mmCIF file of C-alpha atoms and ligand atoms in Angstrom:
data_model
loop_
_atom_site.group_PDB
_atom_site.id
_atom_site.type_symbol
_atom_site.label_atom_id
_atom_site.label_comp_id
_atom_site.label_asym_id
_atom_site.label_seq_id
_atom_site.Cartn_x
_atom_site.Cartn_y
_atom_site.Cartn_z
ATOM 1 C CA UNK A 1 4.001 15.587 10.841
ATOM 2 C CA UNK A 2 1.594 14.757 8.184
ATOM 3 C CA UNK A 3 -1.695 16.349 8.758
ATOM 4 C CA UNK A 4 -4.687 14.124 8.015
ATOM 5 C CA UNK A 5 -8.181 15.331 7.444
ATOM 6 C CA UNK A 6 -11.035 12.821 7.400
ATOM 7 C CA UNK A 7 -14.309 14.013 6.101
ATOM 8 C CA UNK A 8 -17.436 11.873 6.640
ATOM 9 C CA UNK A 9 -20.025 12.441 3.992
ATOM 10 C CA UNK A 10 -22.766 10.139 5.469
ATOM 11 C CA UNK A 11 -26.126 11.878 5.515
ATOM 12 C CA UNK A 12 -27.080 10.503 8.892
ATOM 13 C CA UNK A 13 -24.244 8.730 10.642
ATOM 14 C CA UNK A 14 -25.860 8.565 14.078
ATOM 15 C CA UNK A 15 -29.287 7.242 13.194
ATOM 16 C CA UNK A 16 -28.907 5.497 9.834
ATOM 17 C CA UNK A 17 -25.492 3.959 9.462
ATOM 18 C CA UNK A 18 -23.950 0.708 10.406
ATOM 19 C CA UNK A 19 -20.667 0.376 8.462
ATOM 20 C CA UNK A 20 -19.526 4.018 8.124
ATOM 21 C CA UNK A 21 -20.161 4.621 11.875
ATOM 22 C CA UNK A 22 -17.971 1.698 12.781
ATOM 23 C CA UNK A 23 -15.245 2.596 10.193
ATOM 24 C CA UNK A 24 -15.085 6.224 11.512
ATOM 25 C CA UNK A 25 -15.042 5.212 15.188
ATOM 26 C CA UNK A 26 -12.260 2.744 14.451
ATOM 27 C CA UNK A 27 -10.311 5.339 12.490
ATOM 28 C CA UNK A 28 -10.615 7.775 15.390
ATOM 29 C CA UNK A 29 -9.219 5.057 17.653
ATOM 30 C CA UNK A 30 -6.196 4.054 15.543
ATOM 31 C CA UNK A 31 -5.544 7.427 13.913
ATOM 32 C CA UNK A 32 -6.323 9.845 16.760
ATOM 33 C CA UNK A 33 -3.852 12.450 15.247
ATOM 34 C CA UNK A 34 -6.188 13.007 12.359
ATOM 35 C CA UNK A 35 -8.858 15.790 12.307
ATOM 36 C CA UNK A 36 -12.405 14.413 11.690
ATOM 37 C CA UNK A 37 -15.205 16.337 10.186
ATOM 38 C CA UNK A 38 -18.683 14.933 10.353
ATOM 39 C CA UNK A 39 -20.668 16.910 7.787
ATOM 40 C CA UNK A 40 -24.048 15.680 8.994
ATOM 41 C CA UNK A 41 -23.607 16.559 12.636
ATOM 42 C CA UNK A 42 -21.628 19.674 12.054
ATOM 43 C CA UNK A 43 -23.995 21.058 9.489
ATOM 44 C CA UNK A 44 -27.427 19.642 10.232
ATOM 45 C CA UNK A 45 -28.956 22.322 7.945
ATOM 46 C CA UNK A 46 -26.356 21.526 5.309
ATOM 47 C CA UNK A 47 -25.226 25.197 5.328
ATOM 48 C CA UNK A 48 -21.405 24.972 5.447
ATOM 49 C CA UNK A 49 -19.007 27.437 6.938
ATOM 50 C CA UNK A 50 -17.081 27.629 3.694
ATOM 51 C CA UNK A 51 -14.025 29.463 5.199
ATOM 52 C CA UNK A 52 -13.711 27.041 8.004
ATOM 53 C CA UNK A 53 -13.843 24.138 5.534
ATOM 54 C CA UNK A 54 -11.423 25.758 3.218
ATOM 55 C CA UNK A 55 -8.945 26.388 6.286
ATOM 56 C CA UNK A 56 -9.256 22.716 7.230
ATOM 57 C CA UNK A 57 -8.491 21.559 3.723
ATOM 58 C CA UNK A 58 -5.559 24.131 3.519
ATOM 59 C CA UNK A 59 -3.887 22.858 6.543
ATOM 60 C CA UNK A 60 -4.093 19.200 5.574
ATOM 61 C CA UNK A 61 -1.627 17.115 3.710
ATOM 62 C CA UNK A 62 -3.812 14.038 3.329
ATOM 63 C CA UNK A 63 -7.625 14.400 2.773
ATOM 64 C CA UNK A 64 -9.735 11.266 3.189
ATOM 65 C CA UNK A 65 -13.278 11.289 1.880
ATOM 66 C CA UNK A 66 -15.263 8.656 3.856
ATOM 67 C CA UNK A 67 -18.736 7.833 2.538
ATOM 68 C CA UNK A 68 -21.424 5.244 1.683
ATOM 69 C CA UNK A 69 -21.893 4.803 -2.080
ATOM 70 C CA UNK A 70 -25.233 6.421 -2.826
ATOM 71 C CA UNK A 71 -26.436 6.106 -6.374
ATOM 72 C CA UNK A 72 -23.002 5.262 -7.607
ATOM 73 C CA UNK A 73 -21.250 8.275 -6.144
ATOM 74 C CA UNK A 74 -20.841 10.557 -3.079
ATOM 75 C CA UNK A 75 -23.959 11.212 -1.020
ATOM 76 C CA UNK A 76 -25.736 14.540 -1.753
ATOM 77 C CA UNK A 77 -24.377 16.144 1.472
ATOM 78 C CA UNK A 78 -20.828 15.417 0.446
ATOM 79 C CA UNK A 79 -21.512 16.515 -3.087
ATOM 80 C CA UNK A 80 -22.900 19.897 -1.785
ATOM 81 C CA UNK A 81 -19.761 20.282 0.290
ATOM 82 C CA UNK A 82 -17.618 19.694 -2.900
ATOM 83 C CA UNK A 83 -19.691 22.178 -4.848
ATOM 84 C CA UNK A 84 -19.676 24.945 -2.227
ATOM 85 C CA UNK A 85 -16.182 24.527 -0.767
ATOM 86 C CA UNK A 86 -14.039 23.616 -3.755
ATOM 87 C CA UNK A 87 -14.636 26.838 -5.724
ATOM 88 C CA UNK A 88 -12.882 28.688 -8.347
ATOM 89 C CA UNK A 89 -9.985 30.813 -6.836
ATOM 90 C CA UNK A 90 -9.539 28.329 -4.017
ATOM 91 C CA UNK A 91 -9.250 24.912 -5.490
ATOM 92 C CA UNK A 92 -8.959 25.574 -9.109
ATOM 93 C CA UNK A 93 -8.486 28.363 -11.628
ATOM 94 C CA UNK A 94 -5.381 30.467 -12.152
ATOM 95 C CA UNK A 95 -5.456 31.737 -8.643
ATOM 96 C CA UNK A 96 -6.827 28.663 -7.038
ATOM 97 C CA UNK A 97 -3.849 26.702 -5.868
ATOM 98 C CA UNK A 98 -4.701 25.910 -2.154
ATOM 99 C CA UNK A 99 -4.819 22.221 -2.684
ATOM 100 C CA UNK A 100 -1.916 21.594 -5.004
ATOM 101 C CA UNK A 101 0.068 18.650 -4.015
ATOM 102 C CA UNK A 102 -2.340 17.336 -1.198
ATOM 103 C CA UNK A 103 -3.126 13.621 -1.344
ATOM 104 C CA UNK A 104 -6.724 12.475 -1.759
ATOM 105 C CA UNK A 105 -7.832 9.152 -0.366
ATOM 106 C CA UNK A 106 -11.253 7.802 -1.173
ATOM 107 C CA UNK A 107 -12.786 5.391 1.374
ATOM 108 C CA UNK A 108 -16.300 4.082 0.756
ATOM 109 C CA UNK A 109 -18.676 1.359 1.129
ATOM 110 C CA UNK A 110 -21.481 -0.110 -0.959
ATOM 111 C CA UNK A 111 -24.507 -2.320 -0.376
ATOM 112 C CA UNK A 112 -24.010 -4.442 -3.372
ATOM 113 C CA UNK A 113 -21.218 -6.977 -2.989
ATOM 114 C CA UNK A 114 -17.898 -6.459 -4.657
ATOM 115 C CA UNK A 115 -18.565 -9.372 -7.169
ATOM 116 C CA UNK A 116 -21.575 -7.454 -8.744
ATOM 117 C CA UNK A 117 -19.263 -4.736 -9.694
ATOM 118 C CA UNK A 118 -17.854 -6.015 -12.984
ATOM 119 C CA UNK A 119 -18.745 -5.954 -16.602
ATOM 120 C CA UNK A 120 -21.605 -8.314 -17.029
ATOM 121 C CA UNK A 121 -22.446 -8.179 -13.257
ATOM 122 C CA UNK A 122 -25.602 -6.715 -11.767
ATOM 123 C CA UNK A 123 -23.920 -3.430 -11.260
ATOM 124 C CA UNK A 124 -22.535 -3.355 -14.798
ATOM 125 C CA UNK A 125 -19.133 -1.941 -14.379
ATOM 126 C CA UNK A 126 -15.978 -2.359 -12.195
ATOM 127 C CA UNK A 127 -16.323 -0.230 -9.059
ATOM 128 C CA UNK A 128 -13.323 1.705 -10.178
ATOM 129 C CA UNK A 129 -15.145 3.080 -13.255
ATOM 130 C CA UNK A 130 -17.457 5.039 -10.883
ATOM 131 C CA UNK A 131 -14.475 6.786 -9.451
ATOM 132 C CA UNK A 132 -13.547 8.624 -12.653
ATOM 133 C CA UNK A 133 -15.311 11.807 -11.597
ATOM 134 C CA UNK A 134 -13.475 11.801 -8.280
ATOM 135 C CA UNK A 135 -10.172 11.082 -10.011
ATOM 136 C CA UNK A 136 -10.689 14.015 -12.294
ATOM 137 C CA UNK A 137 -11.909 16.160 -9.372
ATOM 138 C CA UNK A 138 -8.472 15.459 -7.669
ATOM 139 C CA UNK A 139 -6.652 16.344 -10.832
ATOM 140 C CA UNK A 140 -8.559 19.546 -11.504
ATOM 141 C CA UNK A 141 -7.756 20.641 -7.996
ATOM 142 C CA UNK A 142 -4.073 19.704 -8.313
ATOM 143 C CA UNK A 143 -4.333 16.963 -5.759
ATOM 144 C CA UNK A 144 -2.557 13.694 -5.873
ATOM 145 C CA UNK A 145 -4.834 10.773 -6.402
ATOM 146 C CA UNK A 146 -3.570 8.428 -3.413
ATOM 147 C CA UNK A 147 -5.917 5.589 -4.134
ATOM 148 C CA UNK A 148 -9.010 4.151 -2.593
ATOM 149 C CA UNK A 149 -10.317 1.692 -0.021
ATOM 150 C CA UNK A 150 -13.515 -0.013 -0.903
ATOM 151 C CA UNK A 151 -15.770 -2.662 0.860
ATOM 152 C CA UNK A 152 -19.047 -3.899 -0.588
ATOM 153 C CA UNK A 153 -21.707 -6.032 0.667
ATOM 154 C CA UNK A 154 -22.410 -3.674 3.585
ATOM 155 C CA UNK A 155 -26.178 -3.579 2.963
ATOM 156 C CA UNK A 156 -28.707 -1.997 5.162
ATOM 157 C CA UNK A 157 -31.032 -4.881 4.112
ATOM 158 C CA UNK A 158 -28.937 -7.067 6.322
ATOM 159 C CA UNK A 159 -29.044 -4.951 9.482
ATOM 160 C CA UNK A 160 -31.698 -7.252 11.157
ATOM 161 C CA UNK A 161 -29.761 -10.473 10.608
ATOM 162 C CA UNK A 162 -27.278 -11.088 13.570
ATOM 163 C CA UNK A 163 -24.795 -13.330 11.685
ATOM 164 C CA UNK A 164 -24.628 -10.985 8.728
ATOM 165 C CA UNK A 165 -24.383 -8.056 11.115
ATOM 166 C CA UNK A 166 -21.292 -9.666 12.777
ATOM 167 C CA UNK A 167 -19.798 -10.303 9.443
ATOM 168 C CA UNK A 168 -20.433 -6.716 8.393
ATOM 169 C CA UNK A 169 -18.838 -5.373 11.651
ATOM 170 C CA UNK A 170 -15.730 -7.344 10.935
ATOM 171 C CA UNK A 171 -15.688 -6.147 7.353
ATOM 172 C CA UNK A 172 -16.084 -2.509 8.419
ATOM 173 C CA UNK A 173 -13.286 -2.810 10.982
ATOM 174 C CA UNK A 174 -11.004 -4.346 8.498
ATOM 175 C CA UNK A 175 -11.892 -1.539 6.123
ATOM 176 C CA UNK A 176 -10.831 0.993 8.727
ATOM 177 C CA UNK A 177 -7.554 -0.792 9.316
ATOM 178 C CA UNK A 178 -6.834 -0.862 5.654
ATOM 179 C CA UNK A 179 -7.711 2.797 5.128
ATOM 180 C CA UNK A 180 -5.470 3.768 8.069
ATOM 181 C CA UNK A 181 -2.672 1.677 6.646
ATOM 182 C CA UNK A 182 -2.978 3.413 3.194
ATOM 183 C CA UNK A 183 -2.995 6.908 4.912
ATOM 184 C CA UNK A 184 0.029 6.056 7.023
ATOM 185 C CA UNK A 185 1.967 4.774 4.074
ATOM 186 C CA UNK A 186 1.703 8.107 2.245
HETATM 187 C C1 FMN B 1 -29.986 6.484 -1.168
HETATM 188 C C2 FMN B 1 -29.172 5.244 -1.188
HETATM 189 C C3 FMN B 1 -28.453 5.036 -2.291
HETATM 190 C C4 FMN B 1 -27.634 3.870 -2.421
HETATM 191 N N1 FMN B 1 -27.016 3.617 -3.642
HETATM 192 C C5 FMN B 1 -26.234 2.495 -3.731
HETATM 193 C C6 FMN B 1 -25.507 2.249 -4.997
HETATM 194 O O1 FMN B 1 -25.577 2.944 -5.845
HETATM 195 N N2 FMN B 1 -24.760 1.076 -5.033
HETATM 196 C C7 FMN B 1 -24.600 0.276 -3.959
HETATM 197 O O2 FMN B 1 -23.867 -0.724 -3.985
HETATM 198 N N3 FMN B 1 -25.263 0.548 -2.708
HETATM 199 C C8 FMN B 1 -26.003 1.530 -2.615
HETATM 200 N N4 FMN B 1 -26.625 1.895 -1.489
HETATM 201 C C9 FMN B 1 -26.314 1.131 -0.326
HETATM 202 C C10 FMN B 1 -25.293 1.820 0.649
HETATM 203 O O3 FMN B 1 -24.099 2.081 -0.161
HETATM 204 C C11 FMN B 1 -24.947 1.077 1.799
HETATM 205 O O4 FMN B 1 -26.093 0.878 2.595
HETATM 206 C C12 FMN B 1 -23.885 1.693 2.668
HETATM 207 O O5 FMN B 1 -22.660 1.756 2.052
HETATM 208 C C13 FMN B 1 -23.732 1.049 4.094
HETATM 209 O O6 FMN B 1 -23.084 2.076 4.952
HETATM 210 P P1 FMN B 1 -23.789 2.618 6.213
HETATM 211 O O7 FMN B 1 -24.177 1.387 6.965
HETATM 212 O O8 FMN B 1 -22.746 3.383 6.858
HETATM 213 O O9 FMN B 1 -24.871 3.412 5.707
HETATM 214 C C14 FMN B 1 -27.505 2.954 -1.320
HETATM 215 C C15 FMN B 1 -28.120 3.346 -0.175
HETATM 216 C C16 FMN B 1 -29.034 4.454 -0.081
HETATM 217 C C17 FMN B 1 -29.636 4.773 1.209
#
């Protein structure tokens, strides 16, 4: 059976998330066979158990990185996890072959709506342009880029508007369904 590892990079999922919290709880519901790692709750001091995290990655076939877009990339917590866990000799380098052939899925949300992410739009570039570092990260580690699922317009600024909240909830649920669909198709 394909082993799926879902890693949440939100910096404060319990107290300061709307969308990622819904996405992850839906994923847990529809993909209970996956292993879920919540970096914020598991490592409140951001001090990772590197061996444990490497073992989790080693035993996975599909790795899903779930996060909110923070300044056009992964949140600092998830970046720290990348920096400390994906090290030379494990994920890359002549002896670092632990992740070769594993599939990487990127699943993320943004506050700005999708249509702002285009040339000439407020965010300046198509959203996929911001994924270049992650694509190259996958390649450098010998992982297979298995695609991404993205939903925009999930703004914290709308958290106090009931109608917008309902729309965001539906969008987050649809996002989770799409991400699970992608993972199960691999
Ligand atoms: C520190 C920080 C940086 C952010 N940077 C961006 C950004 O670069 N682009 C964007 O569209 N939204 C940005 N946002 C909005 C978040 O992406 C959005 O609130 C999040 O995806 C919603 O998910 P959540 O409810 O799980 O937190 C940022 C939010 C914070 C707090």
